[in-house]
PDB file of C-alpha atoms in Angstrom:
ATOM      1  CA  UNK P   1      24.929  -9.732 -42.625  1.00 80.00           C
ATOM      2  CA  UNK P   2      22.848  -8.579 -45.600  1.00 83.00           C
ATOM      3  CA  UNK P   3      25.424  -5.880 -46.330  1.00 86.00           C
ATOM      4  CA  UNK P   4      28.268  -8.376 -46.195  1.00 87.00           C
ATOM      5  CA  UNK P   5      26.660 -10.776 -48.653  1.00 87.00           C
ATOM      6  CA  UNK P   6      25.650  -7.944 -50.969  1.00 89.00           C
ATOM      7  CA  UNK P   7      29.216  -6.625 -50.744  1.00 91.00           C
ATOM      8  CA  UNK P   8      30.604 -10.011 -51.714  1.00 91.00           C
ATOM      9  CA  UNK P   9      28.330 -10.196 -54.758  1.00 90.00           C
ATOM     10  CA  UNK P  10      29.131  -6.580 -55.679  1.00 91.00           C
ATOM     11  CA  UNK P  11      32.847  -7.319 -55.447  1.00 93.00           C
ATOM     12  CA  UNK P  12      32.417 -10.152 -57.944  1.00 91.00           C
ATOM     13  CA  UNK P  13      30.464  -7.873 -60.281  1.00 88.00           C
ATOM     14  CA  UNK P  14      32.884  -4.927 -60.138  1.00 90.00           C
ATOM     15  CA  UNK P  15      36.075  -6.963 -60.066  1.00 91.00           C
ATOM     16  CA  UNK P  16      37.478  -5.240 -56.977  1.00 90.00           C
ATOM     17  CA  UNK P  17      37.233  -5.875 -53.229  1.00 93.00           C
ATOM     18  CA  UNK P  18      34.413  -4.447 -51.142  1.00 93.00           C
ATOM     19  CA  UNK P  19      35.691  -4.015 -47.604  1.00 93.00           C
ATOM     20  CA  UNK P  20      33.188  -3.963 -44.727  1.00 91.00           C
ATOM     21  CA  UNK P  21      34.012  -1.411 -42.014  1.00 92.00           C
ATOM     22  CA  UNK P  22      31.670  -1.745 -39.035  1.00 87.00           C
ATOM     23  CA  UNK P  23      31.248   1.497 -37.070  1.00 83.00           C
ATOM     24  CA  UNK P  24      28.936   0.742 -34.124  1.00 75.00           C
ATOM     25  CA  UNK P  25      27.866   3.187 -31.439  1.00 74.00           C
ATOM     26  CA  UNK P  26      25.691   6.231 -30.951  1.00 74.00           C
ATOM     27  CA  UNK P  27      22.569   4.487 -32.225  1.00 71.00           C
ATOM     28  CA  UNK P  28      24.290   4.028 -35.588  1.00 81.00           C
ATOM     29  CA  UNK P  29      25.210   7.702 -35.826  1.00 86.00           C
ATOM     30  CA  UNK P  30      28.979   7.210 -35.562  1.00 89.00           C
ATOM     31  CA  UNK P  31      29.056   5.133 -38.747  1.00 91.00           C
ATOM     32  CA  UNK P  32      26.539   7.344 -40.545  1.00 94.00           C
ATOM     33  CA  UNK P  33      28.451  10.537 -39.748  1.00 95.00           C
ATOM     34  CA  UNK P  34      31.703   8.942 -40.884  1.00 95.00           C
ATOM     35  CA  UNK P  35      30.152   8.053 -44.243  1.00 96.00           C
ATOM     36  CA  UNK P  36      28.643  11.538 -44.613  1.00 96.00           C
ATOM     37  CA  UNK P  37      32.107  13.080 -44.357  1.00 96.00           C
ATOM     38  CA  UNK P  38      33.721  10.696 -46.864  1.00 97.00           C
ATOM     39  CA  UNK P  39      34.726  11.801 -50.359  1.00 97.00           C
ATOM     40  CA  UNK P  40      31.814  11.436 -52.831  1.00 96.00           C
ATOM     41  CA  UNK P  41      33.933   9.454 -55.276  1.00 94.00           C
ATOM     42  CA  UNK P  42      31.932   6.230 -55.199  1.00 93.00           C
ATOM     43  CA  UNK P  43      34.452   4.332 -53.078  1.00 94.00           C
ATOM     44  CA  UNK P  44      32.723   4.802 -49.713  1.00 96.00           C
ATOM     45  CA  UNK P  45      29.170   3.500 -49.396  1.00 96.00           C
ATOM     46  CA  UNK P  46      26.901   3.448 -46.382  1.00 97.00           C
ATOM     47  CA  UNK P  47      24.611   0.561 -45.493  1.00 95.00           C
ATOM     48  CA  UNK P  48      22.098   1.850 -42.973  1.00 93.00           C
ATOM     49  CA  UNK P  49      18.941   0.719 -41.212  1.00 89.00           C
ATOM     50  CA  UNK P  50      16.086   3.029 -40.083  1.00 92.00           C
ATOM     51  CA  UNK P  51      18.315   4.786 -37.515  1.00 89.00           C
ATOM     52  CA  UNK P  52      19.185   7.211 -40.333  1.00 93.00           C
ATOM     53  CA  UNK P  53      15.550   8.368 -40.427  1.00 95.00           C
ATOM     54  CA  UNK P  54      14.822   8.055 -36.689  1.00 92.00           C
ATOM     55  CA  UNK P  55      17.773  10.042 -35.333  1.00 91.00           C
ATOM     56  CA  UNK P  56      16.650  13.459 -36.671  1.00 92.00           C
ATOM     57  CA  UNK P  57      13.625  13.285 -34.357  1.00 91.00           C
ATOM     58  CA  UNK P  58      15.521  11.747 -31.461  1.00 89.00           C
ATOM     59  CA  UNK P  59      18.719  13.801 -31.179  1.00 89.00           C
ATOM     60  CA  UNK P  60      18.876  17.562 -30.758  1.00 85.00           C
ATOM     61  CA  UNK P  61      22.262  17.647 -32.508  1.00 87.00           C
ATOM     62  CA  UNK P  62      23.467  15.421 -35.313  1.00 90.00           C
ATOM     63  CA  UNK P  63      26.671  15.505 -37.332  1.00 92.00           C
ATOM     64  CA  UNK P  64      24.790  14.908 -40.581  1.00 95.00           C
ATOM     65  CA  UNK P  65      21.539  15.625 -42.401  1.00 96.00           C
ATOM     66  CA  UNK P  66      19.904  12.398 -43.666  1.00 96.00           C
ATOM     67  CA  UNK P  67      18.510  14.112 -46.781  1.00 97.00           C
ATOM     68  CA  UNK P  68      21.139  16.701 -47.677  1.00 97.00           C
ATOM     69  CA  UNK P  69      24.264  14.660 -46.904  1.00 97.00           C
ATOM     70  CA  UNK P  70      23.453  11.432 -48.752  1.00 98.00           C
ATOM     71  CA  UNK P  71      22.664  10.251 -52.262  1.00 97.00           C
ATOM     72  CA  UNK P  72      20.313   7.246 -51.949  1.00 98.00           C
ATOM     73  CA  UNK P  73      21.251   4.305 -54.176  1.00 98.00           C
ATOM     74  CA  UNK P  74      18.669   1.597 -53.432  1.00 98.00           C
ATOM     75  CA  UNK P  75      16.898  -0.274 -50.713  1.00 97.00           C
ATOM     76  CA  UNK P  76      18.549  -3.636 -50.089  1.00 95.00           C
ATOM     77  CA  UNK P  77      16.026  -5.598 -48.091  1.00 93.00           C
ATOM     78  CA  UNK P  78      13.044  -5.363 -45.783  1.00 92.00           C
ATOM     79  CA  UNK P  79      12.503  -7.486 -42.696  1.00 89.00           C
ATOM     80  CA  UNK P  80       9.149  -7.652 -40.941  1.00 88.00           C
ATOM     81  CA  UNK P  81       9.460  -7.536 -37.158  1.00 94.00           C
ATOM     82  CA  UNK P  82       8.038 -10.300 -34.991  1.00 96.00           C
ATOM     83  CA  UNK P  83       6.256  -9.962 -31.654  1.00 97.00           C
ATOM     84  CA  UNK P  84       7.710 -12.729 -29.492  1.00 98.00           C
ATOM     85  CA  UNK P  85       7.145 -13.734 -25.858  1.00 98.00           C
ATOM     86  CA  UNK P  86       8.912 -15.959 -23.373  1.00 97.00           C
ATOM     87  CA  UNK P  87       7.839 -19.584 -23.440  1.00 96.00           C
ATOM     88  CA  UNK P  88       6.531 -19.611 -19.838  1.00 95.00           C
ATOM     89  CA  UNK P  89       4.214 -16.626 -20.248  1.00 95.00           C
ATOM     90  CA  UNK P  90       0.603 -17.867 -19.897  1.00 91.00           C
ATOM     91  CA  UNK P  91      -0.548 -16.694 -23.323  1.00 94.00           C
ATOM     92  CA  UNK P  92      -0.901 -18.564 -26.573  1.00 92.00           C
ATOM     93  CA  UNK P  93      -1.740 -15.724 -28.917  1.00 96.00           C
ATOM     94  CA  UNK P  94      -1.531 -11.954 -29.187  1.00 96.00           C
ATOM     95  CA  UNK P  95      -5.037 -11.287 -27.849  1.00 95.00           C
ATOM     96  CA  UNK P  96      -4.236 -13.293 -24.723  1.00 96.00           C
ATOM     97  CA  UNK P  97      -1.071 -11.239 -24.176  1.00 96.00           C
ATOM     98  CA  UNK P  98      -3.056  -8.019 -24.448  1.00 96.00           C
ATOM     99  CA  UNK P  99      -5.720  -9.352 -22.067  1.00 95.00           C
ATOM    100  CA  UNK P 100      -3.091 -10.573 -19.604  1.00 94.00           C
ATOM    101  CA  UNK P 101      -1.258  -7.234 -19.661  1.00 95.00           C
ATOM    102  CA  UNK P 102      -4.486  -5.334 -19.025  1.00 93.00           C
ATOM    103  CA  UNK P 103      -5.409  -7.660 -16.167  1.00 93.00           C
ATOM    104  CA  UNK P 104      -1.935  -7.274 -14.657  1.00 91.00           C
ATOM    105  CA  UNK P 105      -0.987  -3.599 -15.145  1.00 89.00           C
ATOM    106  CA  UNK P 106       2.683  -2.828 -14.681  1.00 88.00           C
ATOM    107  CA  UNK P 107       3.684  -6.488 -14.397  1.00 92.00           C
ATOM    108  CA  UNK P 108       4.772  -7.182 -17.969  1.00 96.00           C
ATOM    109  CA  UNK P 109       7.997  -5.793 -19.407  1.00 96.00           C
ATOM    110  CA  UNK P 110       9.692  -5.819 -22.792  1.00 97.00           C
ATOM    111  CA  UNK P 111      13.281  -6.150 -23.919  1.00 96.00           C
ATOM    112  CA  UNK P 112      14.299  -2.867 -25.523  1.00 91.00           C
ATOM    113  CA  UNK P 113      17.128  -3.263 -28.050  1.00 86.00           C
ATOM    114  CA  UNK P 114      18.131   0.392 -27.680  1.00 82.00           C
ATOM    115  CA  UNK P 115      16.424   3.734 -27.200  1.00 83.00           C
ATOM    116  CA  UNK P 116      15.056   4.922 -30.537  1.00 83.00           C
ATOM    117  CA  UNK P 117      15.858   1.777 -32.528  1.00 85.00           C
ATOM    118  CA  UNK P 118      13.296   0.626 -35.077  1.00 87.00           C
ATOM    119  CA  UNK P 119      12.307  -2.348 -32.901  1.00 90.00           C
ATOM    120  CA  UNK P 120      11.870  -0.051 -29.890  1.00 90.00           C
ATOM    121  CA  UNK P 121       9.590   2.202 -31.916  1.00 90.00           C
ATOM    122  CA  UNK P 122       7.731  -0.849 -33.243  1.00 93.00           C
ATOM    123  CA  UNK P 123       7.041  -1.811 -29.617  1.00 94.00           C
ATOM    124  CA  UNK P 124       5.901   1.751 -28.867  1.00 91.00           C
ATOM    125  CA  UNK P 125       3.542   1.517 -31.853  1.00 91.00           C
ATOM    126  CA  UNK P 126       2.159  -1.814 -30.616  1.00 95.00           C
ATOM    127  CA  UNK P 127       1.582  -0.412 -27.114  1.00 94.00           C
ATOM    128  CA  UNK P 128      -0.113   2.722 -28.444  1.00 90.00           C
ATOM    129  CA  UNK P 129      -2.521   0.720 -30.617  1.00 92.00           C
ATOM    130  CA  UNK P 130      -3.430  -1.626 -27.738  1.00 94.00           C
ATOM    131  CA  UNK P 131      -3.370   0.957 -24.919  1.00 93.00           C
ATOM    132  CA  UNK P 132      -0.749  -1.031 -23.042  1.00 93.00           C
ATOM    133  CA  UNK P 133       2.065   0.304 -20.887  1.00 90.00           C
ATOM    134  CA  UNK P 134       4.770  -2.342 -20.756  1.00 95.00           C
ATOM    135  CA  UNK P 135       7.893  -1.627 -18.705  1.00 94.00           C
ATOM    136  CA  UNK P 136      10.999  -1.034 -20.834  1.00 93.00           C
ATOM    137  CA  UNK P 137      14.207  -2.912 -19.983  1.00 95.00           C
ATOM    138  CA  UNK P 138      17.043  -1.606 -22.144  1.00 91.00           C
ATOM    139  CA  UNK P 139      19.746  -3.875 -23.589  1.00 90.00           C
ATOM    140  CA  UNK P 140      22.668  -3.190 -25.917  1.00 83.00           C
ATOM    141  CA  UNK P 141      20.990  -4.893 -28.856  1.00 83.00           C
ATOM    142  CA  UNK P 142      18.192  -7.153 -30.039  1.00 86.00           C
ATOM    143  CA  UNK P 143      20.197 -10.347 -29.540  1.00 87.00           C
ATOM    144  CA  UNK P 144      20.885  -9.467 -25.900  1.00 92.00           C
ATOM    145  CA  UNK P 145      17.191  -8.700 -25.360  1.00 94.00           C
ATOM    146  CA  UNK P 146      16.257 -12.045 -26.888  1.00 95.00           C
ATOM    147  CA  UNK P 147      18.703 -13.946 -24.670  1.00 95.00           C
ATOM    148  CA  UNK P 148      17.261 -12.118 -21.657  1.00 96.00           C
ATOM    149  CA  UNK P 149      13.763 -13.249 -22.635  1.00 97.00           C
ATOM    150  CA  UNK P 150      14.906 -16.838 -23.027  1.00 97.00           C
ATOM    151  CA  UNK P 151      16.266 -16.504 -19.474  1.00 96.00           C
ATOM    152  CA  UNK P 152      12.867 -15.191 -18.274  1.00 96.00           C
ATOM    153  CA  UNK P 153      14.217 -11.725 -17.476  1.00 96.00           C
ATOM    154  CA  UNK P 154      11.700 -10.019 -19.794  1.00 97.00           C
ATOM    155  CA  UNK P 155       8.320 -11.028 -21.153  1.00 97.00           C
ATOM    156  CA  UNK P 156       8.157  -9.678 -24.698  1.00 98.00           C
ATOM    157  CA  UNK P 157      10.620  -8.732 -27.429  1.00 97.00           C
ATOM    158  CA  UNK P 158       9.987  -7.251 -30.876  1.00 96.00           C
ATOM    159  CA  UNK P 159      12.747  -8.529 -33.139  1.00 94.00           C
ATOM    160  CA  UNK P 160      13.564  -9.441 -36.743  1.00 90.00           C
ATOM    161  CA  UNK P 161      13.303 -13.073 -37.894  1.00 89.00           C
ATOM    162  CA  UNK P 162      17.037 -13.725 -38.570  1.00 84.00           C
ATOM    163  CA  UNK P 163      17.962 -13.635 -34.866  1.00 87.00           C
ATOM    164  CA  UNK P 164      14.723 -15.157 -33.612  1.00 92.00           C
ATOM    165  CA  UNK P 165      14.141 -18.036 -36.056  1.00 90.00           C
ATOM    166  CA  UNK P 166      16.469 -20.637 -34.459  1.00 91.00           C
ATOM    167  CA  UNK P 167      14.964 -20.010 -31.013  1.00 95.00           C
ATOM    168  CA  UNK P 168      11.395 -20.132 -32.331  1.00 95.00           C
ATOM    169  CA  UNK P 169      12.066 -23.400 -34.143  1.00 93.00           C
ATOM    170  CA  UNK P 170      13.709 -24.852 -31.018  1.00 95.00           C
ATOM    171  CA  UNK P 171      10.698 -23.894 -28.891  1.00 95.00           C
ATOM    172  CA  UNK P 172      12.604 -21.509 -26.640  1.00 95.00           C
ATOM    173  CA  UNK P 173      10.363 -18.517 -27.464  1.00 96.00           C
ATOM    174  CA  UNK P 174       6.889 -18.093 -28.919  1.00 97.00           C
ATOM    175  CA  UNK P 175       6.269 -15.993 -32.034  1.00 97.00           C
ATOM    176  CA  UNK P 176       2.798 -14.464 -31.850  1.00 97.00           C
ATOM    177  CA  UNK P 177       2.553 -12.146 -34.851  1.00 97.00           C
ATOM    178  CA  UNK P 178       4.318 -10.696 -37.877  1.00 96.00           C
ATOM    179  CA  UNK P 179       4.181  -6.884 -37.946  1.00 95.00           C
ATOM    180  CA  UNK P 180       3.145  -6.562 -41.593  1.00 90.00           C
ATOM    181  CA  UNK P 181       0.116  -7.345 -43.759  1.00 89.00           C
ATOM    182  CA  UNK P 182       1.366 -10.687 -45.137  1.00 90.00           C
ATOM    183  CA  UNK P 183       2.784 -13.761 -43.434  1.00 91.00           C
ATOM    184  CA  UNK P 184       6.424 -14.838 -43.658  1.00 89.00           C
ATOM    185  CA  UNK P 185       7.356 -17.754 -45.905  1.00 85.00           C
ATOM    186  CA  UNK P 186       9.838 -18.868 -43.232  1.00 85.00           C
ATOM    187  CA  UNK P 187       7.114 -18.842 -40.505  1.00 91.00           C
ATOM    188  CA  UNK P 188       3.858 -19.550 -42.335  1.00 93.00           C
ATOM    189  CA  UNK P 189       2.097 -20.590 -39.135  1.00 95.00           C
ATOM    190  CA  UNK P 190       2.569 -17.171 -37.496  1.00 96.00           C
ATOM    191  CA  UNK P 191      -0.334 -14.778 -38.199  1.00 97.00           C
ATOM    192  CA  UNK P 192      -0.030 -11.128 -39.108  1.00 96.00           C
ATOM    193  CA  UNK P 193      -0.901  -8.579 -36.433  1.00 96.00           C
ATOM    194  CA  UNK P 194      -4.108  -7.817 -38.362  1.00 95.00           C
ATOM    195  CA  UNK P 195      -5.064 -11.501 -38.294  1.00 96.00           C
ATOM    196  CA  UNK P 196      -4.165 -11.609 -34.595  1.00 96.00           C
ATOM    197  CA  UNK P 197      -6.596  -8.797 -33.830  1.00 94.00           C
ATOM    198  CA  UNK P 198      -4.395  -5.674 -33.761  1.00 94.00           C
ATOM    199  CA  UNK P 199      -4.714  -3.253 -36.683  1.00 92.00           C
ATOM    200  CA  UNK P 200      -2.293  -0.663 -38.085  1.00 90.00           C
ATOM    201  CA  UNK P 201       0.887  -1.903 -36.421  1.00 92.00           C
ATOM    202  CA  UNK P 202       2.967  -2.696 -39.499  1.00 89.00           C
ATOM    203  CA  UNK P 203       6.649  -2.193 -38.645  1.00 89.00           C
ATOM    204  CA  UNK P 204       9.338  -3.058 -41.171  1.00 88.00           C
ATOM    205  CA  UNK P 205      13.078  -2.855 -40.576  1.00 89.00           C
ATOM    206  CA  UNK P 206      14.824  -1.953 -43.811  1.00 93.00           C
ATOM    207  CA  UNK P 207      18.421  -1.790 -45.023  1.00 94.00           C
ATOM    208  CA  UNK P 208      19.591   0.525 -47.781  1.00 96.00           C
ATOM    209  CA  UNK P 209      22.704   1.761 -49.580  1.00 97.00           C
ATOM    210  CA  UNK P 210      23.829   5.379 -49.844  1.00 98.00           C
ATOM    211  CA  UNK P 211      26.715   7.456 -51.178  1.00 98.00           C
ATOM    212  CA  UNK P 212      27.866  10.770 -49.707  1.00 97.00           C
ATOM    213  CA  UNK P 213      26.070  13.598 -51.479  1.00 97.00           C
ATOM    214  CA  UNK P 214      27.884  15.060 -54.466  1.00 96.00           C
ATOM    215  CA  UNK P 215      28.592  11.740 -56.155  1.00 96.00           C
ATOM    216  CA  UNK P 216      28.428  11.935 -59.943  1.00 97.00           C
ATOM    217  CA  UNK P 217      25.113  10.752 -61.448  1.00 96.00           C
ATOM    218  CA  UNK P 218      27.013   8.168 -63.506  1.00 97.00           C
ATOM    219  CA  UNK P 219      28.423   6.606 -60.307  1.00 96.00           C
ATOM    220  CA  UNK P 220      24.996   6.588 -58.656  1.00 97.00           C
ATOM    221  CA  UNK P 221      23.505   4.940 -61.741  1.00 97.00           C
ATOM    222  CA  UNK P 222      26.275   2.348 -62.048  1.00 96.00           C
ATOM    223  CA  UNK P 223      26.055   1.285 -58.401  1.00 96.00           C
ATOM    224  CA  UNK P 224      22.269   1.182 -58.526  1.00 97.00           C
ATOM    225  CA  UNK P 225      22.225  -1.076 -61.581  1.00 97.00           C
ATOM    226  CA  UNK P 226      24.851  -3.448 -60.155  1.00 95.00           C
ATOM    227  CA  UNK P 227      23.284  -3.700 -56.688  1.00 95.00           C
ATOM    228  CA  UNK P 228      19.796  -4.179 -58.123  1.00 96.00           C
ATOM    229  CA  UNK P 229      21.177  -6.955 -60.318  1.00 95.00           C
ATOM    230  CA  UNK P 230      22.638  -8.613 -57.193  1.00 93.00           C
ATOM    231  CA  UNK P 231      19.304  -8.300 -55.380  1.00 94.00           C
ATOM    232  CA  UNK P 232      17.564 -10.106 -58.224  1.00 94.00           C
ATOM    233  CA  UNK P 233      19.956 -13.078 -58.226  1.00 93.00           C
ATOM    234  CA  UNK P 234      17.976 -16.244 -57.359  1.00 94.00           C
ATOM    235  CA  UNK P 235      20.499 -17.433 -54.765  1.00 91.00           C
ATOM    236  CA  UNK P 236      20.570 -14.039 -53.032  1.00 91.00           C
ATOM    237  CA  UNK P 237      16.764 -13.849 -52.941  1.00 91.00           C
ATOM    238  CA  UNK P 238      16.582 -17.416 -51.621  1.00 89.00           C
ATOM    239  CA  UNK P 239      19.111 -16.625 -48.881  1.00 87.00           C
ATOM    240  CA  UNK P 240      17.106 -13.556 -47.838  1.00 88.00           C
ATOM    241  CA  UNK P 241      13.905 -15.609 -47.710  1.00 84.00           C
ATOM    242  CA  UNK P 242      15.578 -18.088 -45.377  1.00 80.00           C
ATOM    243  CA  UNK P 243      16.302 -15.175 -43.026  1.00 78.00           C
ATOM    244  CA  UNK P 244      12.691 -13.969 -43.159  1.00 78.00           C
ATOM    245  CA  UNK P 245      13.657 -11.025 -45.372  1.00 86.00           C
ATOM    246  CA  UNK P 246      12.794  -9.865 -48.875  1.00 88.00           C
ATOM    247  CA  UNK P 247      14.874  -8.084 -51.489  1.00 92.00           C
ATOM    248  CA  UNK P 248      13.555  -4.564 -52.072  1.00 93.00           C
ATOM    249  CA  UNK P 249      15.330  -2.979 -55.064  1.00 96.00           C
ATOM    250  CA  UNK P 250      14.395   0.596 -55.960  1.00 97.00           C
ATOM    251  CA  UNK P 251      15.556   3.416 -58.185  1.00 98.00           C
ATOM    252  CA  UNK P 252      17.540   6.219 -56.492  1.00 98.00           C
ATOM    253  CA  UNK P 253      14.538   8.555 -56.800  1.00 98.00           C
ATOM    254  CA  UNK P 254      12.167   6.001 -55.285  1.00 98.00           C
ATOM    255  CA  UNK P 255      14.556   5.448 -52.393  1.00 98.00           C
ATOM    256  CA  UNK P 256      14.912   9.214 -51.816  1.00 98.00           C
ATOM    257  CA  UNK P 257      11.117   9.550 -51.597  1.00 98.00           C
ATOM    258  CA  UNK P 258      10.990   6.580 -49.222  1.00 97.00           C
ATOM    259  CA  UNK P 259      13.595   8.150 -46.900  1.00 97.00           C
ATOM    260  CA  UNK P 260      11.629  11.407 -46.608  1.00 97.00           C
ATOM    261  CA  UNK P 261       8.451   9.460 -45.860  1.00 95.00           C
ATOM    262  CA  UNK P 262      10.219   7.428 -43.156  1.00 94.00           C
ATOM    263  CA  UNK P 263      11.490  10.595 -41.443  1.00 95.00           C
ATOM    264  CA  UNK P 264       7.926  11.934 -41.374  1.00 94.00           C
ATOM    265  CA  UNK P 265       6.529   8.590 -40.171  1.00 89.00           C
ATOM    266  CA  UNK P 266       8.892   8.192 -37.223  1.00 89.00           C
ATOM    267  CA  UNK P 267       8.702  11.799 -35.965  1.00 91.00           C
ATOM    268  CA  UNK P 268       5.293  11.522 -34.233  1.00 88.00           C
ATOM    269  CA  UNK P 269       6.195   8.133 -32.721  1.00 84.00           C
ATOM    270  CA  UNK P 270       9.365   9.547 -31.152  1.00 87.00           C
ATOM    271  CA  UNK P 271       7.429  12.555 -29.858  1.00 84.00           C
ATOM    272  CA  UNK P 272       4.613  10.412 -28.458  1.00 77.00           C
ATOM    273  CA  UNK P 273       7.028   8.159 -26.605  1.00 76.00           C
ATOM    274  CA  UNK P 274       8.890  11.075 -24.989  1.00 77.00           C
ATOM    275  CA  UNK P 275      12.078   9.059 -25.377  1.00 74.00           C
ATOM    276  CA  UNK P 276      15.514  10.580 -24.969  1.00 71.00           C
ATOM    277  CA  UNK P 277      18.792   8.843 -25.825  1.00 66.00           C
ATOM    278  CA  UNK P 278      21.006   7.860 -22.897  1.00 52.00           C
TER     279      UNK P 278
END
């Protein structure tokens, strides 16, 4: 959704249509590989989430290299994940969930939005920091996992605010903590994980824009300046805030450094979890 709105604004700025071509599947790798093989002429852009930086540690064979095959343009937005639980679970805060899970080993499960997704790894991080071993129930996506929790099929789901907000506001699920060091403007009553008693479990889902490697520096610079301008528009920033997200414009060099750091950050988490894609 962020990519679509940014594309609409970019189309207005450049005076030509920006066509969205969704390529789901393979943990995001089908779309990423397609973009990697596109001509580096500035007419094919990739909007990707952290799967670009997770997959190198998760898959033994990939059809692309996240560093060598892409020219980073800018981060678009960052969304802090939420730890949510089903309404009927007898816990009112994060400490009570941890205590309940320890008192009932093997009885609590979590909705997994896909092996190796950023929300899956955020849950792995949470479990490792609290010494919990929740049972993973895999779904095709975060929305399906959330629906399953509303139906009492799973106990806990780590998810971004855009999908969860309506259900939190309607009282169908409970939001216990924001997985970052500051609260969300859209959910000011929900504490951070640090405030809730669990340290070092910050987990941000980000979205960024790339070109295939080989694009001319002038094209990279032009797209960066136009997209950053879009990200700084008051109405775009206000829309992101309503979704629980924040604009995160960067220079191409800053984004390239960020990508390398994310690859290094996710590698030990993937290894620790022992996860393998289906």
